[in-house]
PDB file of C-alpha atoms in Angstrom:
ATOM      1  CA  UNK X   1      29.283 -13.512 -25.809  1.00 42.00           C
ATOM      2  CA  UNK X   2      31.257 -15.393 -28.450  1.00 44.00           C
ATOM      3  CA  UNK X   3      30.467 -17.854 -29.976  1.00 45.00           C
ATOM      4  CA  UNK X   4      31.987 -20.168 -33.451  1.00 41.00           C
ATOM      5  CA  UNK X   5      29.437 -21.243 -36.087  1.00 41.00           C
ATOM      6  CA  UNK X   6      27.021 -23.599 -33.233  1.00 40.00           C
ATOM      7  CA  UNK X   7      29.231 -25.242 -31.114  1.00 51.00           C
ATOM      8  CA  UNK X   8      32.631 -24.046 -29.386  1.00 64.00           C
ATOM      9  CA  UNK X   9      35.512 -25.949 -30.677  1.00 75.00           C
ATOM     10  CA  UNK X  10      38.097 -23.486 -28.855  1.00 76.00           C
ATOM     11  CA  UNK X  11      39.195 -23.353 -25.414  1.00 76.00           C
ATOM     12  CA  UNK X  12      42.012 -21.786 -23.314  1.00 69.00           C
ATOM     13  CA  UNK X  13      44.573 -24.667 -22.483  1.00 66.00           C
ATOM     14  CA  UNK X  14      47.958 -24.934 -21.042  1.00 64.00           C
ATOM     15  CA  UNK X  15      50.085 -25.351 -23.705  1.00 60.00           C
ATOM     16  CA  UNK X  16      52.984 -25.129 -22.177  1.00 60.00           C
ATOM     17  CA  UNK X  17      54.594 -24.700 -18.553  1.00 53.00           C
ATOM     18  CA  UNK X  18      54.441 -20.674 -19.171  1.00 50.00           C
ATOM     19  CA  UNK X  19      51.811 -20.329 -21.281  1.00 62.00           C
ATOM     20  CA  UNK X  20      48.213 -20.374 -21.979  1.00 68.00           C
ATOM     21  CA  UNK X  21      46.747 -19.321 -25.466  1.00 72.00           C
ATOM     22  CA  UNK X  22      43.836 -20.886 -27.243  1.00 77.00           C
ATOM     23  CA  UNK X  23      43.384 -24.480 -27.993  1.00 82.00           C
ATOM     24  CA  UNK X  24      40.937 -26.588 -30.842  1.00 86.00           C
ATOM     25  CA  UNK X  25      39.234 -28.583 -28.463  1.00 87.00           C
ATOM     26  CA  UNK X  26      37.936 -30.846 -31.826  1.00 89.00           C
ATOM     27  CA  UNK X  27      39.882 -30.808 -35.618  1.00 91.00           C
ATOM     28  CA  UNK X  28      39.198 -27.537 -37.014  1.00 91.00           C
ATOM     29  CA  UNK X  29      38.849 -27.317 -40.982  1.00 92.00           C
ATOM     30  CA  UNK X  30      40.712 -24.560 -42.994  1.00 92.00           C
ATOM     31  CA  UNK X  31      37.625 -21.658 -43.660  1.00 91.00           C
ATOM     32  CA  UNK X  32      35.801 -22.526 -41.084  1.00 92.00           C
ATOM     33  CA  UNK X  33      35.013 -19.243 -38.350  1.00 91.00           C
ATOM     34  CA  UNK X  34      36.398 -19.861 -34.821  1.00 88.00           C
ATOM     35  CA  UNK X  35      35.539 -16.662 -33.479  1.00 88.00           C
ATOM     36  CA  UNK X  36      32.244 -14.682 -34.194  1.00 89.00           C
ATOM     37  CA  UNK X  37      30.717 -11.363 -32.014  1.00 90.00           C
ATOM     38  CA  UNK X  38      27.325 -10.741 -32.450  1.00 91.00           C
ATOM     39  CA  UNK X  39      27.233  -6.664 -32.970  1.00 90.00           C
ATOM     40  CA  UNK X  40      25.531  -5.921 -29.562  1.00 90.00           C
ATOM     41  CA  UNK X  41      28.983  -6.392 -28.665  1.00 91.00           C
ATOM     42  CA  UNK X  42      31.186  -4.320 -30.443  1.00 93.00           C
ATOM     43  CA  UNK X  43      31.270  -0.856 -29.623  1.00 94.00           C
ATOM     44  CA  UNK X  44      30.464   0.859 -33.046  1.00 92.00           C
ATOM     45  CA  UNK X  45      29.529   3.381 -34.882  1.00 91.00           C
ATOM     46  CA  UNK X  46      25.773   2.844 -34.236  1.00 90.00           C
ATOM     47  CA  UNK X  47      26.701   2.722 -30.306  1.00 91.00           C
ATOM     48  CA  UNK X  48      28.345   5.915 -31.128  1.00 93.00           C
ATOM     49  CA  UNK X  49      25.770   8.026 -33.203  1.00 92.00           C
ATOM     50  CA  UNK X  50      22.770   6.724 -30.727  1.00 92.00           C
ATOM     51  CA  UNK X  51      24.859   7.912 -27.517  1.00 92.00           C
ATOM     52  CA  UNK X  52      26.169  11.610 -29.065  1.00 93.00           C
ATOM     53  CA  UNK X  53      24.138  11.880 -32.257  1.00 91.00           C
ATOM     54  CA  UNK X  54      25.881  13.986 -35.537  1.00 90.00           C
ATOM     55  CA  UNK X  55      28.863  15.004 -35.168  1.00 92.00           C
ATOM     56  CA  UNK X  56      31.897  16.519 -36.409  1.00 94.00           C
ATOM     57  CA  UNK X  57      34.274  13.615 -34.779  1.00 95.00           C
ATOM     58  CA  UNK X  58      36.105  10.503 -37.149  1.00 95.00           C
ATOM     59  CA  UNK X  59      35.561   7.051 -35.373  1.00 95.00           C
ATOM     60  CA  UNK X  60      39.078   6.947 -33.899  1.00 96.00           C
ATOM     61  CA  UNK X  61      38.174  10.417 -31.543  1.00 97.00           C
ATOM     62  CA  UNK X  62      35.361   9.432 -30.932  1.00 96.00           C
ATOM     63  CA  UNK X  63      35.868   6.061 -29.785  1.00 97.00           C
ATOM     64  CA  UNK X  64      38.420   7.262 -27.291  1.00 97.00           C
ATOM     65  CA  UNK X  65      36.411  10.099 -25.765  1.00 97.00           C
ATOM     66  CA  UNK X  66      33.334   7.439 -25.299  1.00 97.00           C
ATOM     67  CA  UNK X  67      36.472   5.638 -23.444  1.00 97.00           C
ATOM     68  CA  UNK X  68      37.257   7.629 -21.382  1.00 97.00           C
ATOM     69  CA  UNK X  69      33.377   8.331 -20.034  1.00 96.00           C
ATOM     70  CA  UNK X  70      33.007   4.112 -19.931  1.00 96.00           C
ATOM     71  CA  UNK X  71      36.083   4.210 -17.683  1.00 96.00           C
ATOM     72  CA  UNK X  72      34.562   7.263 -15.373  1.00 95.00           C
ATOM     73  CA  UNK X  73      31.078   5.173 -14.978  1.00 95.00           C
ATOM     74  CA  UNK X  74      31.704   2.467 -12.352  1.00 94.00           C
ATOM     75  CA  UNK X  75      27.724   1.084 -13.430  1.00 95.00           C
ATOM     76  CA  UNK X  76      28.463   0.719 -16.877  1.00 94.00           C
ATOM     77  CA  UNK X  77      27.419  -2.704 -18.831  1.00 93.00           C
ATOM     78  CA  UNK X  78      31.350  -2.532 -20.267  1.00 93.00           C
ATOM     79  CA  UNK X  79      33.147  -2.097 -17.164  1.00 93.00           C
ATOM     80  CA  UNK X  80      34.528  -6.021 -17.152  1.00 91.00           C
ATOM     81  CA  UNK X  81      36.000  -4.795 -20.807  1.00 91.00           C
ATOM     82  CA  UNK X  82      37.001  -1.098 -19.741  1.00 93.00           C
ATOM     83  CA  UNK X  83      39.190  -3.255 -16.550  1.00 92.00           C
ATOM     84  CA  UNK X  84      40.566  -5.470 -18.485  1.00 89.00           C
ATOM     85  CA  UNK X  85      41.751  -2.852 -20.649  1.00 92.00           C
ATOM     86  CA  UNK X  86      45.677  -1.715 -20.332  1.00 92.00           C
ATOM     87  CA  UNK X  87      46.540   0.698 -17.593  1.00 93.00           C
ATOM     88  CA  UNK X  88      49.104   2.440 -19.194  1.00 93.00           C
ATOM     89  CA  UNK X  89      51.687   2.391 -22.434  1.00 95.00           C
ATOM     90  CA  UNK X  90      54.883   3.237 -20.329  1.00 93.00           C
ATOM     91  CA  UNK X  91      56.547   1.088 -23.140  1.00 92.00           C
ATOM     92  CA  UNK X  92      54.989   2.314 -25.969  1.00 93.00           C
ATOM     93  CA  UNK X  93      57.629   4.875 -27.907  1.00 92.00           C
ATOM     94  CA  UNK X  94      55.024   7.831 -27.777  1.00 93.00           C
ATOM     95  CA  UNK X  95      54.895   7.355 -24.534  1.00 93.00           C
ATOM     96  CA  UNK X  96      58.778   7.268 -23.197  1.00 92.00           C
ATOM     97  CA  UNK X  97      61.010  10.057 -21.649  1.00 91.00           C
ATOM     98  CA  UNK X  98      63.172  12.634 -23.161  1.00 88.00           C
ATOM     99  CA  UNK X  99      65.690  10.856 -22.398  1.00 91.00           C
ATOM    100  CA  UNK X 100      65.057   7.847 -24.494  1.00 91.00           C
ATOM    101  CA  UNK X 101      63.543   8.781 -27.467  1.00 89.00           C
ATOM    102  CA  UNK X 102      66.162  10.684 -27.984  1.00 89.00           C
ATOM    103  CA  UNK X 103      67.785   6.881 -28.500  1.00 91.00           C
ATOM    104  CA  UNK X 104      65.079   6.323 -31.191  1.00 92.00           C
ATOM    105  CA  UNK X 105      66.576   6.200 -35.147  1.00 93.00           C
ATOM    106  CA  UNK X 106      65.510   9.810 -36.833  1.00 90.00           C
ATOM    107  CA  UNK X 107      63.392   7.280 -38.650  1.00 89.00           C
ATOM    108  CA  UNK X 108      61.142   6.191 -36.250  1.00 92.00           C
ATOM    109  CA  UNK X 109      61.469   9.892 -33.910  1.00 91.00           C
ATOM    110  CA  UNK X 110      59.728  11.512 -37.326  1.00 92.00           C
ATOM    111  CA  UNK X 111      56.835   8.660 -36.264  1.00 93.00           C
ATOM    112  CA  UNK X 112      55.930   9.256 -33.018  1.00 93.00           C
ATOM    113  CA  UNK X 113      56.784  12.631 -33.943  1.00 93.00           C
ATOM    114  CA  UNK X 114      53.759  12.548 -36.142  1.00 94.00           C
ATOM    115  CA  UNK X 115      52.001  10.277 -34.075  1.00 95.00           C
ATOM    116  CA  UNK X 116      51.667  13.406 -30.428  1.00 95.00           C
ATOM    117  CA  UNK X 117      50.893  16.115 -32.877  1.00 96.00           C
ATOM    118  CA  UNK X 118      48.006  14.023 -34.548  1.00 96.00           C
ATOM    119  CA  UNK X 119      46.284  12.839 -30.554  1.00 97.00           C
ATOM    120  CA  UNK X 120      47.478  16.286 -29.434  1.00 97.00           C
ATOM    121  CA  UNK X 121      44.780  17.408 -32.612  1.00 97.00           C
ATOM    122  CA  UNK X 122      42.529  14.734 -31.919  1.00 97.00           C
ATOM    123  CA  UNK X 123      42.488  15.541 -28.043  1.00 98.00           C
ATOM    124  CA  UNK X 124      41.781  19.315 -29.171  1.00 97.00           C
ATOM    125  CA  UNK X 125      38.880  17.464 -31.512  1.00 97.00           C
ATOM    126  CA  UNK X 126      37.626  16.129 -28.783  1.00 97.00           C
ATOM    127  CA  UNK X 127      37.553  19.117 -26.099  1.00 96.00           C
ATOM    128  CA  UNK X 128      36.004  21.646 -28.790  1.00 95.00           C
ATOM    129  CA  UNK X 129      33.330  18.479 -29.288  1.00 95.00           C
ATOM    130  CA  UNK X 130      32.553  18.431 -25.270  1.00 93.00           C
ATOM    131  CA  UNK X 131      32.154  22.565 -25.136  1.00 92.00           C
ATOM    132  CA  UNK X 132      29.865  22.568 -27.995  1.00 92.00           C
ATOM    133  CA  UNK X 133      27.867  20.170 -25.922  1.00 87.00           C
ATOM    134  CA  UNK X 134      26.772  23.065 -23.633  1.00 77.00           C
ATOM    135  CA  UNK X 135      27.807  21.127 -20.806  1.00 76.00           C
ATOM    136  CA  UNK X 136      30.371  20.822 -17.567  1.00 77.00           C
ATOM    137  CA  UNK X 137      32.177  17.600 -19.182  1.00 85.00           C
ATOM    138  CA  UNK X 138      35.622  18.024 -19.429  1.00 91.00           C
ATOM    139  CA  UNK X 139      38.412  14.609 -20.562  1.00 94.00           C
ATOM    140  CA  UNK X 140      42.162  15.311 -19.356  1.00 96.00           C
ATOM    141  CA  UNK X 141      45.010  14.827 -21.716  1.00 97.00           C
ATOM    142  CA  UNK X 142      45.825  12.348 -20.184  1.00 96.00           C
ATOM    143  CA  UNK X 143      42.614  10.431 -18.912  1.00 97.00           C
ATOM    144  CA  UNK X 144      42.306  11.138 -23.981  1.00 98.00           C
ATOM    145  CA  UNK X 145      45.663   9.806 -24.612  1.00 97.00           C
ATOM    146  CA  UNK X 146      45.588   6.603 -22.815  1.00 97.00           C
ATOM    147  CA  UNK X 147      42.300   5.502 -24.115  1.00 98.00           C
ATOM    148  CA  UNK X 148      43.596   7.316 -27.564  1.00 97.00           C
ATOM    149  CA  UNK X 149      45.873   4.514 -27.826  1.00 97.00           C
ATOM    150  CA  UNK X 150      43.328   2.014 -26.572  1.00 96.00           C
ATOM    151  CA  UNK X 151      41.608   2.671 -29.462  1.00 96.00           C
ATOM    152  CA  UNK X 152      44.645   2.928 -32.416  1.00 94.00           C
ATOM    153  CA  UNK X 153      45.879  -0.982 -30.845  1.00 92.00           C
ATOM    154  CA  UNK X 154      42.881  -2.752 -30.322  1.00 91.00           C
ATOM    155  CA  UNK X 155      40.616  -1.259 -32.777  1.00 92.00           C
ATOM    156  CA  UNK X 156      38.911  -3.519 -35.199  1.00 90.00           C
ATOM    157  CA  UNK X 157      38.024  -3.408 -39.127  1.00 88.00           C
ATOM    158  CA  UNK X 158      34.777  -3.976 -40.259  1.00 86.00           C
ATOM    159  CA  UNK X 159      34.310  -4.181 -43.811  1.00 74.00           C
ATOM    160  CA  UNK X 160      30.727  -2.710 -43.951  1.00 72.00           C
ATOM    161  CA  UNK X 161      30.653   0.765 -45.381  1.00 63.00           C
ATOM    162  CA  UNK X 162      29.450   3.328 -43.361  1.00 73.00           C
ATOM    163  CA  UNK X 163      29.313   6.863 -44.787  1.00 66.00           C
ATOM    164  CA  UNK X 164      28.900   8.702 -41.193  1.00 71.00           C
ATOM    165  CA  UNK X 165      31.950   6.747 -40.147  1.00 77.00           C
ATOM    166  CA  UNK X 166      34.175   8.944 -40.397  1.00 83.00           C
ATOM    167  CA  UNK X 167      37.910   8.387 -40.769  1.00 80.00           C
ATOM    168  CA  UNK X 168      37.533   4.766 -41.231  1.00 82.00           C
ATOM    169  CA  UNK X 169      34.743   1.792 -40.051  1.00 89.00           C
ATOM    170  CA  UNK X 170      36.461   0.630 -36.623  1.00 92.00           C
ATOM    171  CA  UNK X 171      35.225  -1.330 -33.319  1.00 93.00           C
ATOM    172  CA  UNK X 172      36.012  -1.719 -30.340  1.00 94.00           C
ATOM    173  CA  UNK X 173      35.560  -5.808 -29.485  1.00 90.00           C
ATOM    174  CA  UNK X 174      34.644  -7.402 -25.760  1.00 81.00           C
ATOM    175  CA  UNK X 175      38.048  -9.388 -25.173  1.00 68.00           C
ATOM    176  CA  UNK X 176      39.272 -10.352 -28.487  1.00 77.00           C
ATOM    177  CA  UNK X 177      42.269  -8.279 -28.098  1.00 67.00           C
ATOM    178  CA  UNK X 178      42.928 -10.679 -25.703  1.00 64.00           C
ATOM    179  CA  UNK X 179      43.071 -13.990 -27.116  1.00 72.00           C
ATOM    180  CA  UNK X 180      45.981 -15.398 -27.446  1.00 62.00           C
ATOM    181  CA  UNK X 181      47.124 -16.294 -30.250  1.00 62.00           C
ATOM    182  CA  UNK X 182      49.452 -18.386 -32.395  1.00 64.00           C
ATOM    183  CA  UNK X 183      52.514 -16.746 -34.086  1.00 70.00           C
ATOM    184  CA  UNK X 184      51.295 -18.763 -37.432  1.00 73.00           C
ATOM    185  CA  UNK X 185      48.260 -18.595 -37.731  1.00 76.00           C
ATOM    186  CA  UNK X 186      46.414 -17.000 -40.551  1.00 86.00           C
ATOM    187  CA  UNK X 187      43.389 -15.863 -41.068  1.00 87.00           C
ATOM    188  CA  UNK X 188      40.442 -13.467 -42.154  1.00 89.00           C
ATOM    189  CA  UNK X 189      37.967 -11.713 -40.234  1.00 88.00           C
ATOM    190  CA  UNK X 190      35.244  -9.024 -41.041  1.00 88.00           C
ATOM    191  CA  UNK X 191      31.723  -8.038 -40.576  1.00 89.00           C
ATOM    192  CA  UNK X 192      28.805 -10.391 -41.719  1.00 91.00           C
ATOM    193  CA  UNK X 193      26.174  -8.916 -42.588  1.00 89.00           C
ATOM    194  CA  UNK X 194      23.826 -12.074 -42.958  1.00 91.00           C
ATOM    195  CA  UNK X 195      24.689 -13.159 -39.343  1.00 91.00           C
ATOM    196  CA  UNK X 196      25.115  -8.859 -37.865  1.00 90.00           C
ATOM    197  CA  UNK X 197      28.328 -10.652 -36.191  1.00 91.00           C
ATOM    198  CA  UNK X 198      31.783  -9.941 -36.299  1.00 90.00           C
ATOM    199  CA  UNK X 199      33.689 -13.174 -37.831  1.00 90.00           C
ATOM    200  CA  UNK X 200      37.030 -14.469 -37.134  1.00 89.00           C
ATOM    201  CA  UNK X 201      37.879 -17.616 -39.814  1.00 91.00           C
ATOM    202  CA  UNK X 202      40.801 -19.206 -40.189  1.00 90.00           C
ATOM    203  CA  UNK X 203      43.080 -20.348 -43.112  1.00 92.00           C
ATOM    204  CA  UNK X 204      44.416 -22.979 -41.547  1.00 89.00           C
ATOM    205  CA  UNK X 205      43.529 -26.041 -40.039  1.00 91.00           C
ATOM    206  CA  UNK X 206      43.937 -27.638 -36.742  1.00 88.00           C
ATOM    207  CA  UNK X 207      43.767 -30.637 -34.696  1.00 90.00           C
ATOM    208  CA  UNK X 208      42.405 -31.217 -31.292  1.00 89.00           C
ATOM    209  CA  UNK X 209      44.943 -30.004 -28.750  1.00 84.00           C
ATOM    210  CA  UNK X 210      46.811 -27.479 -30.946  1.00 83.00           C
ATOM    211  CA  UNK X 211      47.282 -24.804 -30.576  1.00 80.00           C
ATOM    212  CA  UNK X 212      45.278 -22.233 -32.380  1.00 78.00           C
TER     213      UNK X 212
END
């Protein structure tokens, strides 16, 4: 599912007594592709266009809606990925109870307020879209909020232009956000049209056994 060029030179390794992360299994050169995710393993605009057809929603709005339906489906091919997503986002300021939110700095309060308004607006847009499909589908606010925050914290930005991807060409990638890495990591990433993969290229060389 994930590959690095024609060989894999990464593995999970025990870096310290308590820390597990990505470890180089051989020397890695600067500029080398270390992770390559084939297009079929991205929840992208192509995926959503096939599922929903032409629609008025932004990519963020539609990805969140799609995640809600994937979470509901026990037989979904994506279930292993969805099951690994956070069960809640209670540590994020947008989810703070008022007693905690009142202690935030004024500037951060304003940002949180804007994010909540954006979330509520996106939920309203997604709800209107569902009603327009003339079905009996309904998504609750908390259900949509969870999915919206998953996208907000975990989406990847594809470097290719797509005129049908409203609000930015973003996608969700299986397990990509679970790759624990060094805080010093320097990388370049984007969708490679030639290989039809989302690729991560390291700008830092590593020796065999080092944390990547």
